Each structure stands twice: as structure tokens, then as C-alpha cells.
């Protein structure tokens, strides 16, 4: 389903740029840039999007990436549990910091002190392990995971 949506967008862009299916990619890119500038905005609260870098391994000078902290509504859309306060209120107020579950906050701004004798603290533990970066393939990237309900 997503494949066909993406293909439809790509085909529309090719049509607007005046390129056909038979021409080569470099020629297409030159024609498209001459024809019209455009921007694609991807808002991905899950952080799993990937835009191919035509200049790899160098940085793409035309790509702007902005990282942000998800709000409680975005957490819910990803299947992450809201804070108990939001459950009690029966609604999620993105402007109410008490509705943001502390487990879903970045490890840089929220650290949980574990107490082995307290099983509740294990739910808030952040597991960290080294994985290759999906964009630059740097082997020093770090993945953070935590248990969710």
C-alpha cells in the first residue's frame, strides 16, 4: 500500500518535471532542478524515515533534518503508553507535561535510577546497545530501548 502511494508521488513529480521513464537518472535530476524547486517534508515521530543521500558518504547540502521530542499524542499514535495522569483524565493534553510518560522521554533529558528491589523501576530501564547507523553506517551509533506496556 505504501509502495503504491510513494510510486504515485514519484510519478507525479516526474510528470511535473517533464522527465520520462526512458531517460537516465542524472539527466532527470538536472531537468527537475531546472524546472522547479520543491521541498518534501517528512514528519516522522518514530524516527524510522530514510532519505537516500546522493552525495554519500559526504553530507547532503540540500537536506535539512530537525530532531524533536515527541509529545504525548505522538507517543500514543506510536502505541506508547501515556502517563497515568492522562489515563485518569481520559484525554491527552499535549501541553500538559504530566501527560507525557517519563519512560518515553529521551535518555539525554531523563534518567531513571534503578532499584533492583523495586520491580516498577525495571519498567523504566533504558537498554542501550551499539548498532550501525542506518543513514551513515557508522558503527558507533547507539540504540535506546525500553519496555512498554
PDB file of C-alpha atoms in Angstrom:
ATOM      1  CA  UNK A   1       0.000   0.000   0.000  1.00  0.00           C
ATOM      2  CA  UNK A   2       2.769   2.477   0.945  1.00  0.00           C
ATOM      3  CA  UNK A   3       4.753   1.397  -2.123  1.00  0.00           C
ATOM      4  CA  UNK A   4       1.929   2.488  -4.431  1.00  0.00           C
ATOM      5  CA  UNK A   5       1.485   5.791  -2.588  1.00  0.00           C
ATOM      6  CA  UNK A   6       5.202   6.536  -2.950  1.00  0.00           C
ATOM      7  CA  UNK A   7       5.162   5.478  -6.609  1.00  0.00           C
ATOM      8  CA  UNK A   8       2.211   7.788  -7.275  1.00  0.00           C
ATOM      9  CA  UNK A   9       4.068  10.746  -5.721  1.00  0.00           C
ATOM     10  CA  UNK A  10       7.253   9.937  -7.662  1.00  0.00           C
ATOM     11  CA  UNK A  11       5.331   9.578 -10.924  1.00  0.00           C
ATOM     12  CA  UNK A  12       3.613  12.936 -10.308  1.00  0.00           C
ATOM     13  CA  UNK A  13       6.947  14.639  -9.639  1.00  0.00           C
ATOM     14  CA  UNK A  14       8.417  13.108 -12.794  1.00  0.00           C
ATOM     15  CA  UNK A  15       5.435  14.357 -14.810  1.00  0.00           C
ATOM     16  CA  UNK A  16       5.703  17.908 -13.389  1.00  0.00           C
ATOM     17  CA  UNK A  17       9.447  17.911 -14.019  1.00  0.00           C
ATOM     18  CA  UNK A  18       8.934  16.820 -17.616  1.00  0.00           C
ATOM     19  CA  UNK A  19      11.037  13.663 -17.404  1.00  0.00           C
ATOM     20  CA  UNK A  20      10.108  10.330 -18.901  1.00  0.00           C
ATOM     21  CA  UNK A  21      10.702   6.753 -17.797  1.00  0.00           C
ATOM     22  CA  UNK A  22      13.303   6.122 -20.506  1.00  0.00           C
ATOM     23  CA  UNK A  23      15.850   8.829 -19.628  1.00  0.00           C
ATOM     24  CA  UNK A  24      18.764   8.285 -17.249  1.00  0.00           C
ATOM     25  CA  UNK A  25      18.708   9.459 -13.626  1.00  0.00           C
ATOM     26  CA  UNK A  26      21.403  12.152 -13.893  1.00  0.00           C
ATOM     27  CA  UNK A  27      19.674  13.746 -16.854  1.00  0.00           C
ATOM     28  CA  UNK A  28      16.357  13.570 -14.954  1.00  0.00           C
ATOM     29  CA  UNK A  29      17.828  15.286 -11.895  1.00  0.00           C
ATOM     30  CA  UNK A  30      19.218  18.152 -13.978  1.00  0.00           C
ATOM     31  CA  UNK A  31      15.875  18.665 -15.730  1.00  0.00           C
ATOM     32  CA  UNK A  32      13.945  18.578 -12.466  1.00  0.00           C
ATOM     33  CA  UNK A  33      16.177  21.177 -10.796  1.00  0.00           C
ATOM     34  CA  UNK A  34      15.881  23.484 -13.810  1.00  0.00           C
ATOM     35  CA  UNK A  35      12.106  23.045 -13.955  1.00  0.00           C
ATOM     36  CA  UNK A  36      11.116  23.895 -10.414  1.00  0.00           C
ATOM     37  CA  UNK A  37      12.461  23.756  -6.868  1.00  0.00           C
ATOM     38  CA  UNK A  38      10.398  21.841  -4.345  1.00  0.00           C
ATOM     39  CA  UNK A  39      10.608  20.616  -0.778  1.00  0.00           C
ATOM     40  CA  UNK A  40       9.471  17.345   0.733  1.00  0.00           C
ATOM     41  CA  UNK A  41       8.710  17.489   4.434  1.00  0.00           C
ATOM     42  CA  UNK A  42       8.693  14.196   6.310  1.00  0.00           C
ATOM     43  CA  UNK A  43       7.395  14.344   9.867  1.00  0.00           C
ATOM     44  CA  UNK A  44       8.254  11.003  11.436  1.00  0.00           C
ATOM     45  CA  UNK A  45       7.755  10.828  15.210  1.00  0.00           C
ATOM     46  CA  UNK A  46       9.060   7.243  15.157  1.00  0.00           C
ATOM     47  CA  UNK A  47      12.338   8.347  13.606  1.00  0.00           C
ATOM     48  CA  UNK A  48      12.386   5.499  11.077  1.00  0.00           C
ATOM     49  CA  UNK A  49      12.391   7.521   7.856  1.00  0.00           C
ATOM     50  CA  UNK A  50      15.255   7.322   5.426  1.00  0.00           C
ATOM     51  CA  UNK A  51      16.032   9.716   2.583  1.00  0.00           C
ATOM     52  CA  UNK A  52      18.742   8.464   0.253  1.00  0.00           C
ATOM     53  CA  UNK A  53      21.765  10.735   0.177  1.00  0.00           C
ATOM     54  CA  UNK A  54      23.022  11.129  -3.412  1.00  0.00           C
ATOM     55  CA  UNK A  55      26.312  12.547  -2.073  1.00  0.00           C
ATOM     56  CA  UNK A  56      27.116   9.720   0.383  1.00  0.00           C
ATOM     57  CA  UNK A  57      29.395   9.385   2.272  1.00  0.00           C
ATOM     58  CA  UNK A  58      29.502  13.217   2.309  1.00  0.00           C
ATOM     59  CA  UNK A  59      26.645  15.198   3.837  1.00  0.00           C
ATOM     60  CA  UNK A  60      23.764  16.177   1.560  1.00  0.00           C
ATOM     61  CA  UNK A  61      23.872  20.003   1.303  1.00  0.00           C
ATOM     62  CA  UNK A  62      20.166  20.164   0.387  1.00  0.00           C
ATOM     63  CA  UNK A  63      18.895  18.046   3.279  1.00  0.00           C
ATOM     64  CA  UNK A  64      17.722  19.720   6.461  1.00  0.00           C
ATOM     65  CA  UNK A  65      16.966  17.441   9.378  1.00  0.00           C
ATOM     66  CA  UNK A  66      15.361  18.603  12.603  1.00  0.00           C
ATOM     67  CA  UNK A  67      15.098  16.345  15.625  1.00  0.00           C
ATOM     68  CA  UNK A  68      12.445  16.949  18.253  1.00  0.00           C
ATOM     69  CA  UNK A  69      10.900  15.310  21.301  1.00  0.00           C
ATOM     70  CA  UNK A  70       7.556  13.604  20.711  1.00  0.00           C
ATOM     71  CA  UNK A  71       4.523  14.877  22.588  1.00  0.00           C
ATOM     72  CA  UNK A  72       2.087  12.573  24.404  1.00  0.00           C
ATOM     73  CA  UNK A  73      -0.297  12.356  21.421  1.00  0.00           C
ATOM     74  CA  UNK A  74       2.537  11.260  19.122  1.00  0.00           C
ATOM     75  CA  UNK A  75       3.560   8.647  21.703  1.00  0.00           C
ATOM     76  CA  UNK A  76       0.003   7.279  21.649  1.00  0.00           C
ATOM     77  CA  UNK A  77      -0.003   7.184  17.836  1.00  0.00           C
ATOM     78  CA  UNK A  78       3.124   5.007  18.040  1.00  0.00           C
ATOM     79  CA  UNK A  79       1.477   2.697  20.561  1.00  0.00           C
ATOM     80  CA  UNK A  80       3.410   4.004  23.567  1.00  0.00           C
ATOM     81  CA  UNK A  81       1.510   4.382  26.813  1.00  0.00           C
ATOM     82  CA  UNK A  82       0.700   7.828  28.201  1.00  0.00           C
ATOM     83  CA  UNK A  83       1.338   8.799  31.801  1.00  0.00           C
ATOM     84  CA  UNK A  84      -1.119   7.679  34.478  1.00  0.00           C
ATOM     85  CA  UNK A  85      -2.343  11.284  34.759  1.00  0.00           C
ATOM     86  CA  UNK A  86      -3.509  11.222  31.113  1.00  0.00           C
ATOM     87  CA  UNK A  87      -5.287   7.902  31.664  1.00  0.00           C
ATOM     88  CA  UNK A  88      -7.048   9.309  34.752  1.00  0.00           C
ATOM     89  CA  UNK A  89      -8.070  12.460  32.852  1.00  0.00           C
ATOM     90  CA  UNK A  90      -9.389  10.340  29.971  1.00  0.00           C
ATOM     91  CA  UNK A  91      -7.732  12.599  27.400  1.00  0.00           C
ATOM     92  CA  UNK A  92      -4.289  13.631  26.245  1.00  0.00           C
ATOM     93  CA  UNK A  93      -3.299  17.261  26.518  1.00  0.00           C
ATOM     94  CA  UNK A  94      -0.069  17.792  24.552  1.00  0.00           C
ATOM     95  CA  UNK A  95       0.589  20.985  26.541  1.00  0.00           C
ATOM     96  CA  UNK A  96       0.377  19.199  29.897  1.00  0.00           C
ATOM     97  CA  UNK A  97       3.808  17.780  30.817  1.00  0.00           C
ATOM     98  CA  UNK A  98       2.139  15.400  33.302  1.00  0.00           C
ATOM     99  CA  UNK A  99       0.544  13.577  30.357  1.00  0.00           C
ATOM    100  CA  UNK A 100       3.972  12.643  28.962  1.00  0.00           C
ATOM    101  CA  UNK A 101       5.103   9.261  30.262  1.00  0.00           C
ATOM    102  CA  UNK A 102       8.663   9.679  31.608  1.00  0.00           C
ATOM    103  CA  UNK A 103       9.609   6.335  30.047  1.00  0.00           C
ATOM    104  CA  UNK A 104       9.015   7.834  26.588  1.00  0.00           C
ATOM    105  CA  UNK A 105      11.331  10.823  27.130  1.00  0.00           C
ATOM    106  CA  UNK A 106      14.799  10.842  25.602  1.00  0.00           C
ATOM    107  CA  UNK A 107      17.569   9.340  27.715  1.00  0.00           C
ATOM    108  CA  UNK A 108      19.509  12.620  27.429  1.00  0.00           C
ATOM    109  CA  UNK A 109      16.855  14.519  29.387  1.00  0.00           C
ATOM    110  CA  UNK A 110      15.533  11.803  31.662  1.00  0.00           C
ATOM    111  CA  UNK A 111      17.486   9.199  33.528  1.00  0.00           C
ATOM    112  CA  UNK A 112      15.884   6.567  35.697  1.00  0.00           C
ATOM    113  CA  UNK A 113      17.677   5.308  38.750  1.00  0.00           C
ATOM    114  CA  UNK A 114      17.092   1.568  39.040  1.00  0.00           C
ATOM    115  CA  UNK A 115      16.403  -0.125  42.314  1.00  0.00           C
ATOM    116  CA  UNK A 116      16.622  -3.904  41.960  1.00  0.00           C
ATOM    117  CA  UNK A 117      14.293  -4.338  44.936  1.00  0.00           C
ATOM    118  CA  UNK A 118      11.623  -2.248  43.210  1.00  0.00           C
ATOM    119  CA  UNK A 119      10.124  -4.112  40.204  1.00  0.00           C
ATOM    120  CA  UNK A 120       8.394  -0.921  38.979  1.00  0.00           C
ATOM    121  CA  UNK A 121      11.762   0.694  38.227  1.00  0.00           C
ATOM    122  CA  UNK A 122      12.633  -2.107  35.787  1.00  0.00           C
ATOM    123  CA  UNK A 123       9.784  -0.918  33.542  1.00  0.00           C
ATOM    124  CA  UNK A 124      11.600   2.421  33.213  1.00  0.00           C
ATOM    125  CA  UNK A 125      15.021   0.923  32.460  1.00  0.00           C
ATOM    126  CA  UNK A 126      16.587   2.116  29.204  1.00  0.00           C
ATOM    127  CA  UNK A 127      18.605  -0.567  27.426  1.00  0.00           C
ATOM    128  CA  UNK A 128      21.464   0.771  25.315  1.00  0.00           C
ATOM    129  CA  UNK A 129      23.357  -1.161  22.674  1.00  0.00           C
ATOM    130  CA  UNK A 130      25.647  -0.333  19.768  1.00  0.00           C
ATOM    131  CA  UNK A 131      24.166  -0.646  16.278  1.00  0.00           C
ATOM    132  CA  UNK A 132      25.223   0.692  12.879  1.00  0.00           C
ATOM    133  CA  UNK A 133      23.607   3.988  11.947  1.00  0.00           C
ATOM    134  CA  UNK A 134      21.014   3.365   9.189  1.00  0.00           C
ATOM    135  CA  UNK A 135      21.994   6.571   7.389  1.00  0.00           C
ATOM    136  CA  UNK A 136      25.780   6.788   7.511  1.00  0.00           C
ATOM    137  CA  UNK A 137      26.603   3.182   8.515  1.00  0.00           C
ATOM    138  CA  UNK A 138      28.791   4.480  11.347  1.00  0.00           C
ATOM    139  CA  UNK A 139      29.294   1.574  13.745  1.00  0.00           C
ATOM    140  CA  UNK A 140      29.424   3.836  16.798  1.00  0.00           C
ATOM    141  CA  UNK A 141      25.704   4.633  16.834  1.00  0.00           C
ATOM    142  CA  UNK A 142      23.679   3.801  19.926  1.00  0.00           C
ATOM    143  CA  UNK A 143      20.133   2.435  20.114  1.00  0.00           C
ATOM    144  CA  UNK A 144      17.997   3.016  23.200  1.00  0.00           C
ATOM    145  CA  UNK A 145      15.092   0.706  24.011  1.00  0.00           C
ATOM    146  CA  UNK A 146      12.738   0.437  26.937  1.00  0.00           C
ATOM    147  CA  UNK A 147       9.887  -1.814  27.907  1.00  0.00           C
ATOM    148  CA  UNK A 148       6.377  -0.593  27.099  1.00  0.00           C
ATOM    149  CA  UNK A 149       3.010  -1.838  28.316  1.00  0.00           C
TER     150      UNK A 149
END
